[in-house]
PDB file of C-alpha atoms in Angstrom:
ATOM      1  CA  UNK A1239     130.158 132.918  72.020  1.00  0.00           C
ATOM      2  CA  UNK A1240     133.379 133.995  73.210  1.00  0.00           C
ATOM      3  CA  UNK A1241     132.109 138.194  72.138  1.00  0.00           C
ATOM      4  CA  UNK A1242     128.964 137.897  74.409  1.00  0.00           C
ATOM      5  CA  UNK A1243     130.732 135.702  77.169  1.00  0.00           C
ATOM      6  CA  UNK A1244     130.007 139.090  79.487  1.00  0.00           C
ATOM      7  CA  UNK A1245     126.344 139.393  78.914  1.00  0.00           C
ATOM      8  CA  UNK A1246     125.732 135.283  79.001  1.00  0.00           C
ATOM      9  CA  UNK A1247     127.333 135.930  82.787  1.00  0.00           C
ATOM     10  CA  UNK A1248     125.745 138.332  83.402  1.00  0.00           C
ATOM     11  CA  UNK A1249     122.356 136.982  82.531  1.00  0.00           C
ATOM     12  CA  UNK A1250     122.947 133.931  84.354  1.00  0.00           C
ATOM     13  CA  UNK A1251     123.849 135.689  87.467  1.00  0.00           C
ATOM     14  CA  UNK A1252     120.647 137.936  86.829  1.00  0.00           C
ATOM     15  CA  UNK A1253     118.678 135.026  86.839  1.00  0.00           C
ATOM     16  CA  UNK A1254     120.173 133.090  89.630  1.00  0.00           C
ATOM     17  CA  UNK A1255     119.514 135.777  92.268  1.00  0.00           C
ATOM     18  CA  UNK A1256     116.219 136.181  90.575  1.00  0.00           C
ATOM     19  CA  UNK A1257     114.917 132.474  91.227  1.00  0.00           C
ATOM     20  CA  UNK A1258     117.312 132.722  94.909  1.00  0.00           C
ATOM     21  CA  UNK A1259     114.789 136.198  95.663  1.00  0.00           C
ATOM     22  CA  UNK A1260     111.739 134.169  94.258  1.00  0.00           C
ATOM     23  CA  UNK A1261     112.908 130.774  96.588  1.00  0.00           C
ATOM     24  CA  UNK A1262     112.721 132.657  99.347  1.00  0.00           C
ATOM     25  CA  UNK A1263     109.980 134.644  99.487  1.00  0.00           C
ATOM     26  CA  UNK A1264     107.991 131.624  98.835  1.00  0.00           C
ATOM     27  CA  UNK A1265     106.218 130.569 102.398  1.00  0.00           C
ATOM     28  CA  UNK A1266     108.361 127.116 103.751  1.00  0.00           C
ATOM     29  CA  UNK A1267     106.231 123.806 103.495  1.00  0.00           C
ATOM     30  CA  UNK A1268     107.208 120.763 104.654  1.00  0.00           C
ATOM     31  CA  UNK A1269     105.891 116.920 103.551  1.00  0.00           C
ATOM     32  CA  UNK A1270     106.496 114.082 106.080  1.00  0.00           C
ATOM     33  CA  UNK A1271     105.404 110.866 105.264  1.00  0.00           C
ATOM     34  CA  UNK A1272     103.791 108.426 108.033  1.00  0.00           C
ATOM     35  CA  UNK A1273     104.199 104.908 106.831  1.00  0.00           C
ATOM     36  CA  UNK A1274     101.969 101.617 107.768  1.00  0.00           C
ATOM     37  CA  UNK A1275     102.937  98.320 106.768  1.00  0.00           C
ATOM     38  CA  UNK A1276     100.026  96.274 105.853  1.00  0.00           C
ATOM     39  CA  UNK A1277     100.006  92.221 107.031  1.00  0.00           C
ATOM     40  CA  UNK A1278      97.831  89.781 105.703  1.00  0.00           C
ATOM     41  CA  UNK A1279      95.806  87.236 107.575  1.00  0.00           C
ATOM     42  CA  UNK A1280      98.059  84.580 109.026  1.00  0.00           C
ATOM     43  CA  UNK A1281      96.118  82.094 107.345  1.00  0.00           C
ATOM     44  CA  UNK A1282      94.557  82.062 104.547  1.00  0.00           C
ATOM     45  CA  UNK A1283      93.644  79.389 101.367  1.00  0.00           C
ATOM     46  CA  UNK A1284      96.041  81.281  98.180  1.00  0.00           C
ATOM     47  CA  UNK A1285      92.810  79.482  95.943  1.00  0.00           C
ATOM     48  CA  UNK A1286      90.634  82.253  97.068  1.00  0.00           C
ATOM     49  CA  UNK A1287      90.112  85.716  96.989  1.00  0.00           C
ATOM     50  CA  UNK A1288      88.850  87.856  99.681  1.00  0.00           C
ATOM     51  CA  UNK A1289      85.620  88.993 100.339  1.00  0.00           C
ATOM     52  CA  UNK A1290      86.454  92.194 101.134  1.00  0.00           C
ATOM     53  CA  UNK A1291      88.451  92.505  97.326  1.00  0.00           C
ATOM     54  CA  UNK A1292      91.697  92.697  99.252  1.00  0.00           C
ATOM     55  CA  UNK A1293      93.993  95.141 101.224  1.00  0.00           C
ATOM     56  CA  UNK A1294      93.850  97.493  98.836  1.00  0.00           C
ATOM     57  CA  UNK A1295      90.509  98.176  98.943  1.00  0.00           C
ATOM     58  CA  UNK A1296      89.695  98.195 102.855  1.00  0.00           C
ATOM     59  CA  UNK A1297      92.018 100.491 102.861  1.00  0.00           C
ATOM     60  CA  UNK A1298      90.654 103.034 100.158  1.00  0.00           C
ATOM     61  CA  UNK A1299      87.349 102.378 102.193  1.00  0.00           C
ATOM     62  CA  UNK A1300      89.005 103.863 105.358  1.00  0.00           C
ATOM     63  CA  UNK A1301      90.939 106.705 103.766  1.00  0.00           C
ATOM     64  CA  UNK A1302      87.240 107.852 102.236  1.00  0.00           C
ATOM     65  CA  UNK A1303      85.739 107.522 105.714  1.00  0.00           C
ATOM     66  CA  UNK A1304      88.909 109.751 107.113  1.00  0.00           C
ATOM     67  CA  UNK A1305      88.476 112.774 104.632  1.00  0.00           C
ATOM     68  CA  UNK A1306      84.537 113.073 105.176  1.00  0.00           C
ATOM     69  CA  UNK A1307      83.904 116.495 106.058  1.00  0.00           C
ATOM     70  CA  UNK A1308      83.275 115.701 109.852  1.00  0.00           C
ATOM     71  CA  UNK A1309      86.597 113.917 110.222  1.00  0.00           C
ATOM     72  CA  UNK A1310      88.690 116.694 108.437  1.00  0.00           C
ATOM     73  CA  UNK A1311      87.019 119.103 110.750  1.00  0.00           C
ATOM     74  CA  UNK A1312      87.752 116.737 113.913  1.00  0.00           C
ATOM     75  CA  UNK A1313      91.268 117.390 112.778  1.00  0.00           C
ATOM     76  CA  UNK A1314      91.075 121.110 112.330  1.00  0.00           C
ATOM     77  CA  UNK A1315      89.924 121.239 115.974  1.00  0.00           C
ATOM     78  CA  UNK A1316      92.156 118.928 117.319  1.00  0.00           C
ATOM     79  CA  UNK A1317      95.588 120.468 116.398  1.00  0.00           C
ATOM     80  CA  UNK A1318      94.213 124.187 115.741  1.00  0.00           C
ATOM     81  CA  UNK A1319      94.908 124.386 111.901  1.00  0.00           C
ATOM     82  CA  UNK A1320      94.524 127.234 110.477  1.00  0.00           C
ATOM     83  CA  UNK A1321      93.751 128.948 113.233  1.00  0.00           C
ATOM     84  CA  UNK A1322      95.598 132.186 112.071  1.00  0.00           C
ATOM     85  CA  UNK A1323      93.470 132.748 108.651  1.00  0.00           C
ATOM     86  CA  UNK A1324      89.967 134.088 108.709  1.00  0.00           C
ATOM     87  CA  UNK A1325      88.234 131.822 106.180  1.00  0.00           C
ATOM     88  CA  UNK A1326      85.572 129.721 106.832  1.00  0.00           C
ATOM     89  CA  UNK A1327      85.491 125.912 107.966  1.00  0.00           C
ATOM     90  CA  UNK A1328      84.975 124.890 104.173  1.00  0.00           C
ATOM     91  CA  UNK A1329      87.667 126.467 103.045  1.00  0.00           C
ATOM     92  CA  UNK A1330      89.721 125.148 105.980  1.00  0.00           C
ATOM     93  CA  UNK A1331      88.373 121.203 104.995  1.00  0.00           C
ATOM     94  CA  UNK A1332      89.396 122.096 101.659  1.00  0.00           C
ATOM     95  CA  UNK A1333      92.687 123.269 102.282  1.00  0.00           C
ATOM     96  CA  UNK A1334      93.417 120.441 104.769  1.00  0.00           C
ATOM     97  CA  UNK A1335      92.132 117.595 102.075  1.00  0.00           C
ATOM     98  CA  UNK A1336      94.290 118.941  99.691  1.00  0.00           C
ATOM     99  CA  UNK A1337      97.284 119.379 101.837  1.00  0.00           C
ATOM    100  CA  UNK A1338      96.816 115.523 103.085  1.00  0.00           C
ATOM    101  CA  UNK A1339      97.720 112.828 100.243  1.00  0.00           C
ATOM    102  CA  UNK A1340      97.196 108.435 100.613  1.00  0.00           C
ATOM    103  CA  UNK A1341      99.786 106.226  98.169  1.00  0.00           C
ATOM    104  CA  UNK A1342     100.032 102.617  99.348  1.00  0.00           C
ATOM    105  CA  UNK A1343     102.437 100.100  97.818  1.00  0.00           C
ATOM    106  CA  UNK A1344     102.075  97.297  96.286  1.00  0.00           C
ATOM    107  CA  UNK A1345     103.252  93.845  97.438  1.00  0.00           C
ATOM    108  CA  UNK A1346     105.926  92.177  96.176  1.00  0.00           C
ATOM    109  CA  UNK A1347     103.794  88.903  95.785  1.00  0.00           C
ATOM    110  CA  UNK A1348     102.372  88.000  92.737  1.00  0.00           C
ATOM    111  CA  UNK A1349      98.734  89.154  92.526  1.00  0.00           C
ATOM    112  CA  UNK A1350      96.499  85.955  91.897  1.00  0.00           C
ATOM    113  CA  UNK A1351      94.174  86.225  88.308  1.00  0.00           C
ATOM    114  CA  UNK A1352      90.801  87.467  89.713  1.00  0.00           C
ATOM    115  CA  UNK A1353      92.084  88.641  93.450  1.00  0.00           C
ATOM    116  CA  UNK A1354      92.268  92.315  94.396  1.00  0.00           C
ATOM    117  CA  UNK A1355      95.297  95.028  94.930  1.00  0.00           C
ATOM    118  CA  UNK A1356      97.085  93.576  97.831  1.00  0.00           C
ATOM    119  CA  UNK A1357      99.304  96.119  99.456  1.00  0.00           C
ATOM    120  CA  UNK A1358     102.368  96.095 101.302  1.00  0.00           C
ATOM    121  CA  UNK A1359     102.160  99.237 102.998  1.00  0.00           C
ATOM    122  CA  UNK A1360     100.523 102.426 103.273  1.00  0.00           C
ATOM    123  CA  UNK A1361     102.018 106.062 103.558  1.00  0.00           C
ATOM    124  CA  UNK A1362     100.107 109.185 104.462  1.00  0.00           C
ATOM    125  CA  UNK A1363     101.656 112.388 103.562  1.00  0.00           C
ATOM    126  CA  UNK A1364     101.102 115.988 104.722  1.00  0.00           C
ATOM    127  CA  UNK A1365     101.979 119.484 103.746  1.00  0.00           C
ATOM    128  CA  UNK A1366     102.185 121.835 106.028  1.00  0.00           C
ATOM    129  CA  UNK A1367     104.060 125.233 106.882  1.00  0.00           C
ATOM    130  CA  UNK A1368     105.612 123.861 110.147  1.00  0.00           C
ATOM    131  CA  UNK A1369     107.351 120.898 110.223  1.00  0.00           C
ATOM    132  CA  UNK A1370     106.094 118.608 113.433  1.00  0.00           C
ATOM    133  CA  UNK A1371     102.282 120.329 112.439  1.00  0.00           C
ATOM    134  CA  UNK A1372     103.054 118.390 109.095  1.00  0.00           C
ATOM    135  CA  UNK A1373     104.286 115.156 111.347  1.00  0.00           C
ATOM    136  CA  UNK A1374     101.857 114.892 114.283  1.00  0.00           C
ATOM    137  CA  UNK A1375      98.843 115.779 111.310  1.00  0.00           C
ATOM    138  CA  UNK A1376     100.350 113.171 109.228  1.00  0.00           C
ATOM    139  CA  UNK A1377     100.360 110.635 112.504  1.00  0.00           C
ATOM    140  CA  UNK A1378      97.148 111.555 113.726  1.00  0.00           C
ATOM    141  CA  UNK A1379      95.839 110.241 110.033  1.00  0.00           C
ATOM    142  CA  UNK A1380      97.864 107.277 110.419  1.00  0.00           C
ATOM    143  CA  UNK A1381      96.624 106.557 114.064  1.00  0.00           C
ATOM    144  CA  UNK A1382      92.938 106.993 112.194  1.00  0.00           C
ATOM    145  CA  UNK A1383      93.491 104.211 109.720  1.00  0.00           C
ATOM    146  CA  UNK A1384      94.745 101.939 112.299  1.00  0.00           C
ATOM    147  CA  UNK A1385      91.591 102.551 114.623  1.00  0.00           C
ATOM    148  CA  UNK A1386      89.167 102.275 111.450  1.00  0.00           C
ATOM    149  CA  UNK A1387      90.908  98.753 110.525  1.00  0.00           C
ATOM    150  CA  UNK A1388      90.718  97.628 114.465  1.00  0.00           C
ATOM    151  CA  UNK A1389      86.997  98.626 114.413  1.00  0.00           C
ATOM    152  CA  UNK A1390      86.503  96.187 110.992  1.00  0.00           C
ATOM    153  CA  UNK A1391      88.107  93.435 112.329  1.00  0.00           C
ATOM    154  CA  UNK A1392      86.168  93.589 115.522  1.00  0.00           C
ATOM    155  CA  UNK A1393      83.085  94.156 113.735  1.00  0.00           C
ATOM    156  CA  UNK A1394      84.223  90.842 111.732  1.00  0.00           C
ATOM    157  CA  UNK A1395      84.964  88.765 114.552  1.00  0.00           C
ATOM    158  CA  UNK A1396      82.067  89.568 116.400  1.00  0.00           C
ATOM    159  CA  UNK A1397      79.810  88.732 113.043  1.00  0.00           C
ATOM    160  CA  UNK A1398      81.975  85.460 113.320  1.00  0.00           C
ATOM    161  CA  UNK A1399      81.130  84.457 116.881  1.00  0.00           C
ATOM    162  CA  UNK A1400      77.696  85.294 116.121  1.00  0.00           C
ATOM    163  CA  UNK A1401      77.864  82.717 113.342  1.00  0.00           C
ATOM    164  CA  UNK A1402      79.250  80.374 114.773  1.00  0.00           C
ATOM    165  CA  UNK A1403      77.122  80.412 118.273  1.00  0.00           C
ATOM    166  CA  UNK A1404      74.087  80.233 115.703  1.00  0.00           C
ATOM    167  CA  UNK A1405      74.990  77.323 114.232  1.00  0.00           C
ATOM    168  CA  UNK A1406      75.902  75.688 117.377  1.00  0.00           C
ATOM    169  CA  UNK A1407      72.416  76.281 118.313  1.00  0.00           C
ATOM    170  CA  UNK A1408      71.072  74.786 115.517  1.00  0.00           C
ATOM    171  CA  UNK A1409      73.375  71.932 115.258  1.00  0.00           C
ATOM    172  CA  UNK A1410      72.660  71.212 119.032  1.00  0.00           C
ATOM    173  CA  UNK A1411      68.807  71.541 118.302  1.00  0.00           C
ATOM    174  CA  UNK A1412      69.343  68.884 115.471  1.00  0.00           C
ATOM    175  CA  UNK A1413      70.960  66.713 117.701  1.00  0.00           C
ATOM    176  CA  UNK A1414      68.351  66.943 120.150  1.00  0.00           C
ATOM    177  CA  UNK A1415      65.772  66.352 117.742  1.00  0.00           C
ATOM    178  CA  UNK A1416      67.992  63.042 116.689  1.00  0.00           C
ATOM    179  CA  UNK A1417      68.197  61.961 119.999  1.00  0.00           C
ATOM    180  CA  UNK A1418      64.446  62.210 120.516  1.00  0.00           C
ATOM    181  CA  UNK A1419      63.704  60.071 117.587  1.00  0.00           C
TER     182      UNK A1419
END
């Protein structure tokens, strides 16, 4: 070891400017993270599950309604993405889906036998070349999956009042139908 002490050194300073010349020719990207925390319904009976199947799964339900084709291109438009490359809009989408990743976390309570994925909190990361592209991109996805889950929970409540002004109705019409008897 000691005779070829030189040419070890010198091999390791080789390949140390090698992989420094390699680093940075490489373009820059840059990952941010957005991050969601996910709440469950103030109250709710622990005996059952949702109907839904839980957090986890609204929430896959609006990430696949964010990447279809005419949302990804929404957000090609919106913050000129690769504006700079002549390739077409599906290779764009493609690009963008790929550069645009969904990982929520679990919650720390213990899952009940039967119940779905409940989740703590969501993050949405993006790659890009610039670094606030990568954070307002990464937001903007964010700011979707909050609109998407507003929009279900209206939809919900309104399904609920709708319900419930039925069966007043009919309860009312029963007690009519009582009090004529």
């Amino acid at each position: 070891v000691l005779r070829l002490r030189w040419l070890i050194m010198a091999v390791a300073v080789i390949g140390t400017l090698f992989g420094a010349v390699y680093a940075k020719s490489r373009p820059d990207t840059y990952e941010t993270a957005a991050v969601i925390q996910v709440e469950g319904a103030a109250v709710q009976d622990p005996n059952t599950a949702p109907a839904d199947g839980g957090s986890a799964a609204t929430l896959q339900i609006i990430e696949q309604r964010l990447t279809t084709r005419e949302n990804l291109a929404a957000v090609i438009e919106r913050h000129g993405l690769y504006a700079d490359m002549p390739i077409s809009l599906d290779r764009k989408i493609q690009l963008l889906r790929s550069s645009v990743s969904f990982q929520g976390v679990d919650s720390a309570a213990g899952q009940v036998y039967g119940q779905g994925r409940t989740l703590s909190a969501l993050l949405v990361y993006a790659r890009m070349g610039d670094a606030e592209l990568a954070a307002r991109v990464a937001n903007d996805f964010a700011q979707g999956i909050l609109d998407q889950s507003a929009a279900n929970q209206r939809s919900r409540a309104d399904q609920n009042i709708v319900f419930f002004q039925q069966e007043a109705d009919r309860i009312g019409q029963q007690i009519a139908a009582v009090e004529a008897e």
